[in-house]
């Protein structure tokens, strides 16, 4: 069998194969949840190809790093965002996906709390985009985004990924809204609450005291003694009675009604995953 390589003694890479080599890149799909809106992180490309267009943070992999290390490096260089909680999404290898050369990309995704991002390296700008306002994406990044959403909808049934986007404590309406956005459906409020509480994965956060909500106080009319009138006494009396009838009453303080706060019972959730339970609503 004929050899398909040449050995060059003393070369940095002595085994030189005859077949072509492909370039490898990484891309990161990063989600956050802010103002009751699911958002994704994009960068505006500062060089060709697709200069000025939006894409996911990413770039070419170096020879001395793993794919995950390369993804985290590019994410930090292009957005100033630092995280370690990324998961491999998949490999995208369409032959013509990159006009520069034959390039395979390994995509990752993550869910993080809202964070400030700043464009850097070869990214002119970095910004969070609501999912319903995504611009046209460079390369095959629309395909990568669709795969990330499909993965997100699948994982949310088996892992506490939704809780990664919420504050440490949250209300059940907050949780319901997030799940509706991700799954693209509407849930009955009472049914959702009943099922999520019955699952045992939430524990209520005790409140030390209930806040008091005060209505806005409208400005009171001027006192009659402070007003000057150029009218007869009967007219003054009639005008005084009109003001008294129309003057708003000072509101009284009343107990405020606010939703209970909950947090994730991770021990219970981990037990559900080990048993293979699906988190259905």
GROMACS .gro file of C-alpha atoms in nm:
model
  281
    1UNK     CA    1   0.000   0.000   0.000
    2UNK     CA    2   0.148   0.333  -0.106
    3UNK     CA    3   0.216   0.595   0.157
    4UNK     CA    4  -0.006   0.904   0.147
    5UNK     CA    5   0.241   1.125   0.331
    6UNK     CA    6   0.600   1.248   0.319
    7UNK     CA    7   0.818   1.258   0.629
    8UNK     CA    8   1.039   1.570   0.640
    9UNK     CA    9   1.297   1.534   0.915
   10UNK     CA   10   1.350   1.849   1.119
   11UNK     CA   11   1.030   2.020   1.000
   12UNK     CA   12   0.788   2.163   1.256
   13UNK     CA   13   0.526   1.920   1.126
   14UNK     CA   14   0.734   1.636   0.976
   15UNK     CA   15   0.441   1.426   0.857
   16UNK     CA   16   0.317   1.610   0.547
   17UNK     CA   17   0.012   1.444   0.397
   18UNK     CA   18  -0.089   1.468   0.035
   19UNK     CA   19  -0.459   1.529   0.096
   20UNK     CA   20  -0.601   1.877   0.158
   21UNK     CA   21  -0.657   2.007   0.509
   22UNK     CA   22  -0.965   2.194   0.624
   23UNK     CA   23  -0.980   2.497   0.852
   24UNK     CA   24  -1.177   2.474   1.178
   25UNK     CA   25  -1.366   2.755   1.349
   26UNK     CA   26  -1.590   2.785   1.654
   27UNK     CA   27  -1.911   2.986   1.700
   28UNK     CA   28  -2.102   3.071   2.018
   29UNK     CA   29  -2.481   3.113   2.049
   30UNK     CA   30  -2.532   3.294   2.381
   31UNK     CA   31  -2.882   3.354   2.517
   32UNK     CA   32  -2.996   3.587   2.795
   33UNK     CA   33  -3.333   3.685   2.940
   34UNK     CA   34  -3.401   4.051   3.011
   35UNK     CA   35  -3.717   4.262   3.044
   36UNK     CA   36  -3.928   3.950   2.984
   37UNK     CA   37  -3.753   3.903   2.649
   38UNK     CA   38  -3.524   3.624   2.531
   39UNK     CA   39  -3.220   3.769   2.353
   40UNK     CA   40  -2.917   3.636   2.166
   41UNK     CA   41  -2.567   3.782   2.139
   42UNK     CA   42  -2.439   3.895   1.798
   43UNK     CA   43  -2.132   4.080   1.670
   44UNK     CA   44  -2.099   4.308   1.368
   45UNK     CA   45  -1.814   4.181   1.153
   46UNK     CA   46  -1.528   4.423   1.099
   47UNK     CA   47  -1.369   4.249   0.801
   48UNK     CA   48  -1.453   4.050   0.491
   49UNK     CA   49  -1.630   3.831   0.417
   50UNK     CA   50  -1.965   3.975   0.525
   51UNK     CA   51  -1.808   4.293   0.659
   52UNK     CA   52  -2.065   4.503   0.845
   53UNK     CA   53  -2.310   4.212   0.883
   54UNK     CA   54  -2.412   4.040   1.203
   55UNK     CA   55  -2.291   3.697   1.309
   56UNK     CA   56  -2.226   3.488   1.617
   57UNK     CA   57  -1.899   3.545   1.806
   58UNK     CA   58  -1.636   3.303   1.681
   59UNK     CA   59  -1.322   3.252   1.482
   60UNK     CA   60  -1.047   3.017   1.370
   61UNK     CA   61  -0.918   2.756   1.609
   62UNK     CA   62  -0.552   2.765   1.709
   63UNK     CA   63  -0.336   2.453   1.690
   64UNK     CA   64  -0.261   2.452   2.061
   65UNK     CA   65  -0.616   2.476   2.198
   66UNK     CA   66  -0.925   2.259   2.222
   67UNK     CA   67  -1.245   2.359   2.046
   68UNK     CA   68  -1.402   2.475   2.373
   69UNK     CA   69  -1.093   2.676   2.464
   70UNK     CA   70  -1.102   2.841   2.122
   71UNK     CA   71  -1.472   2.921   2.156
   72UNK     CA   72  -1.423   3.082   2.497
   73UNK     CA   73  -1.122   3.279   2.373
   74UNK     CA   74  -1.308   3.417   2.071
   75UNK     CA   75  -1.611   3.501   2.285
   76UNK     CA   76  -1.393   3.700   2.525
   77UNK     CA   77  -1.194   3.875   2.250
   78UNK     CA   78  -1.498   3.981   2.048
   79UNK     CA   79  -1.751   4.064   2.321
   80UNK     CA   80  -1.559   4.095   2.653
   81UNK     CA   81  -1.793   3.827   2.785
   82UNK     CA   82  -1.637   3.564   3.006
   83UNK     CA   83  -1.818   3.241   3.091
   84UNK     CA   84  -1.738   2.874   3.123
   85UNK     CA   85  -2.092   2.737   3.098
   86UNK     CA   86  -2.098   2.665   2.725
   87UNK     CA   87  -2.218   2.337   2.577
   88UNK     CA   88  -2.137   2.186   2.243
   89UNK     CA   89  -2.424   2.234   2.001
   90UNK     CA   90  -2.294   2.051   1.696
   91UNK     CA   91  -2.069   2.049   1.390
   92UNK     CA   92  -2.168   2.240   1.076
   93UNK     CA   93  -1.984   2.130   0.764
   94UNK     CA   94  -2.171   2.238   0.452
   95UNK     CA   95  -1.912   2.249   0.175
   96UNK     CA   96  -1.983   2.609   0.073
   97UNK     CA   97  -2.066   2.755   0.413
   98UNK     CA   98  -1.761   2.987   0.408
   99UNK     CA   99  -1.650   3.172   0.091
  100UNK     CA  100  -1.285   3.190   0.207
  101UNK     CA  101  -1.202   2.821   0.204
  102UNK     CA  102  -1.325   2.483   0.320
  103UNK     CA  103  -1.421   2.554   0.682
  104UNK     CA  104  -1.590   2.335   0.941
  105UNK     CA  105  -1.728   2.504   1.251
  106UNK     CA  106  -1.800   2.361   1.594
  107UNK     CA  107  -2.086   2.555   1.754
  108UNK     CA  108  -2.152   2.602   2.124
  109UNK     CA  109  -2.441   2.753   2.314
  110UNK     CA  110  -2.497   2.892   2.663
  111UNK     CA  111  -2.757   3.065   2.877
  112UNK     CA  112  -2.640   3.345   3.104
  113UNK     CA  113  -2.769   3.630   3.316
  114UNK     CA  114  -2.787   3.973   3.147
  115UNK     CA  115  -2.433   4.107   3.096
  116UNK     CA  116  -2.272   4.407   2.932
  117UNK     CA  117  -2.088   4.331   2.608
  118UNK     CA  118  -1.834   4.535   2.411
  119UNK     CA  119  -1.713   4.472   2.057
  120UNK     CA  120  -1.343   4.390   2.026
  121UNK     CA  121  -1.077   4.223   1.810
  122UNK     CA  122  -1.228   4.194   1.458
  123UNK     CA  123  -1.582   4.269   1.579
  124UNK     CA  124  -1.690   4.630   1.529
  125UNK     CA  125  -1.980   4.597   1.771
  126UNK     CA  126  -2.144   4.347   2.006
  127UNK     CA  127  -2.510   4.364   2.105
  128UNK     CA  128  -2.803   4.165   2.243
  129UNK     CA  129  -3.092   4.114   1.999
  130UNK     CA  130  -3.448   4.008   2.087
  131UNK     CA  131  -3.533   3.689   1.900
  132UNK     CA  132  -3.812   3.859   1.705
  133UNK     CA  133  -3.576   4.132   1.582
  134UNK     CA  134  -3.282   3.934   1.450
  135UNK     CA  135  -3.103   4.083   1.149
  136UNK     CA  136  -2.991   3.874   0.854
  137UNK     CA  137  -2.702   3.658   0.970
  138UNK     CA  138  -2.372   3.597   0.791
  139UNK     CA  139  -2.242   3.256   0.676
  140UNK     CA  140  -2.479   2.975   0.775
  141UNK     CA  141  -2.548   3.127   1.115
  142UNK     CA  142  -2.924   3.126   1.065
  143UNK     CA  143  -2.900   2.747   1.040
  144UNK     CA  144  -2.689   2.741   1.357
  145UNK     CA  145  -2.943   2.963   1.535
  146UNK     CA  146  -3.231   2.734   1.433
  147UNK     CA  147  -3.038   2.435   1.568
  148UNK     CA  148  -2.973   2.620   1.894
  149UNK     CA  149  -3.342   2.698   1.939
  150UNK     CA  150  -3.436   2.337   1.868
  151UNK     CA  151  -3.181   2.221   2.124
  152UNK     CA  152  -3.304   2.474   2.377
  153UNK     CA  153  -3.664   2.357   2.341
  154UNK     CA  154  -3.554   1.998   2.386
  155UNK     CA  155  -3.325   2.054   2.682
  156UNK     CA  156  -3.572   2.267   2.876
  157UNK     CA  157  -3.779   1.954   2.941
  158UNK     CA  158  -3.494   1.765   3.105
  159UNK     CA  159  -3.255   2.019   3.256
  160UNK     CA  160  -3.294   2.335   3.463
  161UNK     CA  161  -3.170   2.554   3.180
  162UNK     CA  162  -3.460   2.793   3.219
  163UNK     CA  163  -3.346   2.870   3.570
  164UNK     CA  164  -3.004   2.973   3.439
  165UNK     CA  165  -3.174   3.274   3.281
  166UNK     CA  166  -3.375   3.386   3.583
  167UNK     CA  167  -3.263   3.553   3.903
  168UNK     CA  168  -3.190   3.327   4.199
  169UNK     CA  169  -3.543   3.400   4.321
  170UNK     CA  170  -3.838   3.449   4.088
  171UNK     CA  171  -4.216   3.431   4.064
  172UNK     CA  172  -4.411   3.158   3.892
  173UNK     CA  173  -4.540   3.410   3.632
  174UNK     CA  174  -4.174   3.490   3.554
  175UNK     CA  175  -4.103   3.121   3.499
  176UNK     CA  176  -4.417   3.070   3.293
  177UNK     CA  177  -4.338   3.364   3.066
  178UNK     CA  178  -3.987   3.230   3.001
  179UNK     CA  179  -4.111   2.881   2.915
  180UNK     CA  180  -4.378   3.024   2.685
  181UNK     CA  181  -4.116   3.224   2.495
  182UNK     CA  182  -3.879   2.930   2.455
  183UNK     CA  183  -4.145   2.674   2.364
  184UNK     CA  184  -4.351   2.913   2.152
  185UNK     CA  185  -4.681   2.833   2.320
  186UNK     CA  186  -4.922   2.963   2.585
  187UNK     CA  187  -5.001   2.786   2.911
  188UNK     CA  188  -5.306   2.814   3.129
  189UNK     CA  189  -5.189   3.008   3.434
  190UNK     CA  190  -5.357   2.789   3.697
  191UNK     CA  191  -5.263   2.466   3.525
  192UNK     CA  192  -4.899   2.574   3.491
  193UNK     CA  193  -4.878   2.674   3.856
  194UNK     CA  194  -5.041   2.353   3.972
  195UNK     CA  195  -4.803   2.132   3.774
  196UNK     CA  196  -4.484   2.319   3.856
  197UNK     CA  197  -4.564   2.317   4.229
  198UNK     CA  198  -4.663   1.951   4.221
  199UNK     CA  199  -4.327   1.862   4.066
  200UNK     CA  200  -4.150   1.962   4.386
  201UNK     CA  201  -3.865   2.134   4.202
  202UNK     CA  202  -3.947   2.474   4.353
  203UNK     CA  203  -3.926   2.588   4.710
  204UNK     CA  204  -4.094   2.904   4.833
  205UNK     CA  205  -3.874   3.180   4.971
  206UNK     CA  206  -4.008   3.302   5.307
  207UNK     CA  207  -4.086   3.672   5.333
  208UNK     CA  208  -4.007   3.858   5.652
  209UNK     CA  209  -4.263   4.130   5.589
  210UNK     CA  210  -4.514   4.235   5.328
  211UNK     CA  211  -4.448   4.574   5.167
  212UNK     CA  212  -4.713   4.841   5.168
  213UNK     CA  213  -4.816   4.993   4.836
  214UNK     CA  214  -4.941   5.351   4.848
  215UNK     CA  215  -5.151   5.512   4.579
  216UNK     CA  216  -5.023   5.835   4.432
  217UNK     CA  217  -5.150   6.135   4.622
  218UNK     CA  218  -5.309   6.400   4.405
  219UNK     CA  219  -5.229   6.758   4.507
  220UNK     CA  220  -5.489   6.900   4.744
  221UNK     CA  221  -5.670   7.222   4.646
  222UNK     CA  222  -5.560   7.547   4.803
  223UNK     CA  223  -5.710   7.624   5.137
  224UNK     CA  224  -5.990   7.878   5.115
  225UNK     CA  225  -5.812   8.110   5.356
  226UNK     CA  226  -5.521   8.131   5.109
  227UNK     CA  227  -5.742   8.228   4.815
  228UNK     CA  228  -5.849   8.577   4.722
  229UNK     CA  229  -6.198   8.629   4.579
  230UNK     CA  230  -6.362   8.923   4.420
  231UNK     CA  231  -6.718   8.806   4.473
  232UNK     CA  232  -7.004   8.838   4.715
  233UNK     CA  233  -7.018   8.623   5.028
  234UNK     CA  234  -7.296   8.392   4.894
  235UNK     CA  235  -7.087   8.318   4.585
  236UNK     CA  236  -6.783   8.247   4.799
  237UNK     CA  237  -6.980   7.998   5.005
  238UNK     CA  238  -7.117   7.824   4.694
  239UNK     CA  239  -6.769   7.802   4.538
  240UNK     CA  240  -6.628   7.662   4.862
  241UNK     CA  241  -6.885   7.383   4.865
  242UNK     CA  242  -6.805   7.290   4.503
  243UNK     CA  243  -6.435   7.261   4.582
  244UNK     CA  244  -6.509   7.052   4.890
  245UNK     CA  245  -6.724   6.809   4.686
  246UNK     CA  246  -6.471   6.773   4.403
  247UNK     CA  247  -6.156   6.757   4.615
  248UNK     CA  248  -5.998   6.410   4.608
  249UNK     CA  249  -5.982   6.224   4.935
  250UNK     CA  250  -5.639   6.143   5.070
  251UNK     CA  251  -5.570   5.777   5.000
  252UNK     CA  252  -5.519   5.537   5.283
  253UNK     CA  253  -5.236   5.289   5.310
  254UNK     CA  254  -5.335   4.935   5.229
  255UNK     CA  255  -5.146   4.606   5.222
  256UNK     CA  256  -4.986   4.537   4.883
  257UNK     CA  257  -5.046   4.210   4.699
  258UNK     CA  258  -4.737   4.065   4.535
  259UNK     CA  259  -4.661   3.720   4.399
  260UNK     CA  260  -4.468   3.473   4.612
  261UNK     CA  261  -4.101   3.422   4.536
  262UNK     CA  262  -3.951   3.080   4.466
  263UNK     CA  263  -3.611   2.929   4.399
  264UNK     CA  264  -3.501   2.607   4.233
  265UNK     CA  265  -3.468   2.297   4.449
  266UNK     CA  266  -3.169   2.164   4.258
  267UNK     CA  267  -3.147   1.842   4.460
  268UNK     CA  268  -3.502   1.752   4.360
  269UNK     CA  269  -3.440   1.856   4.000
  270UNK     CA  270  -3.122   1.643   3.977
  271UNK     CA  271  -3.316   1.347   4.115
  272UNK     CA  272  -3.580   1.394   3.845
  273UNK     CA  273  -3.311   1.393   3.575
  274UNK     CA  274  -3.153   1.075   3.710
  275UNK     CA  275  -3.491   0.905   3.698
  276UNK     CA  276  -3.543   1.026   3.342
  277UNK     CA  277  -3.854   1.227   3.421
  278UNK     CA  278  -3.964   1.474   3.156
  279UNK     CA  279  -4.066   1.815   3.279
  280UNK     CA  280  -4.405   1.846   3.108
  281UNK     CA  281  -4.664   2.124   3.141
   0.00000   0.00000   0.00000
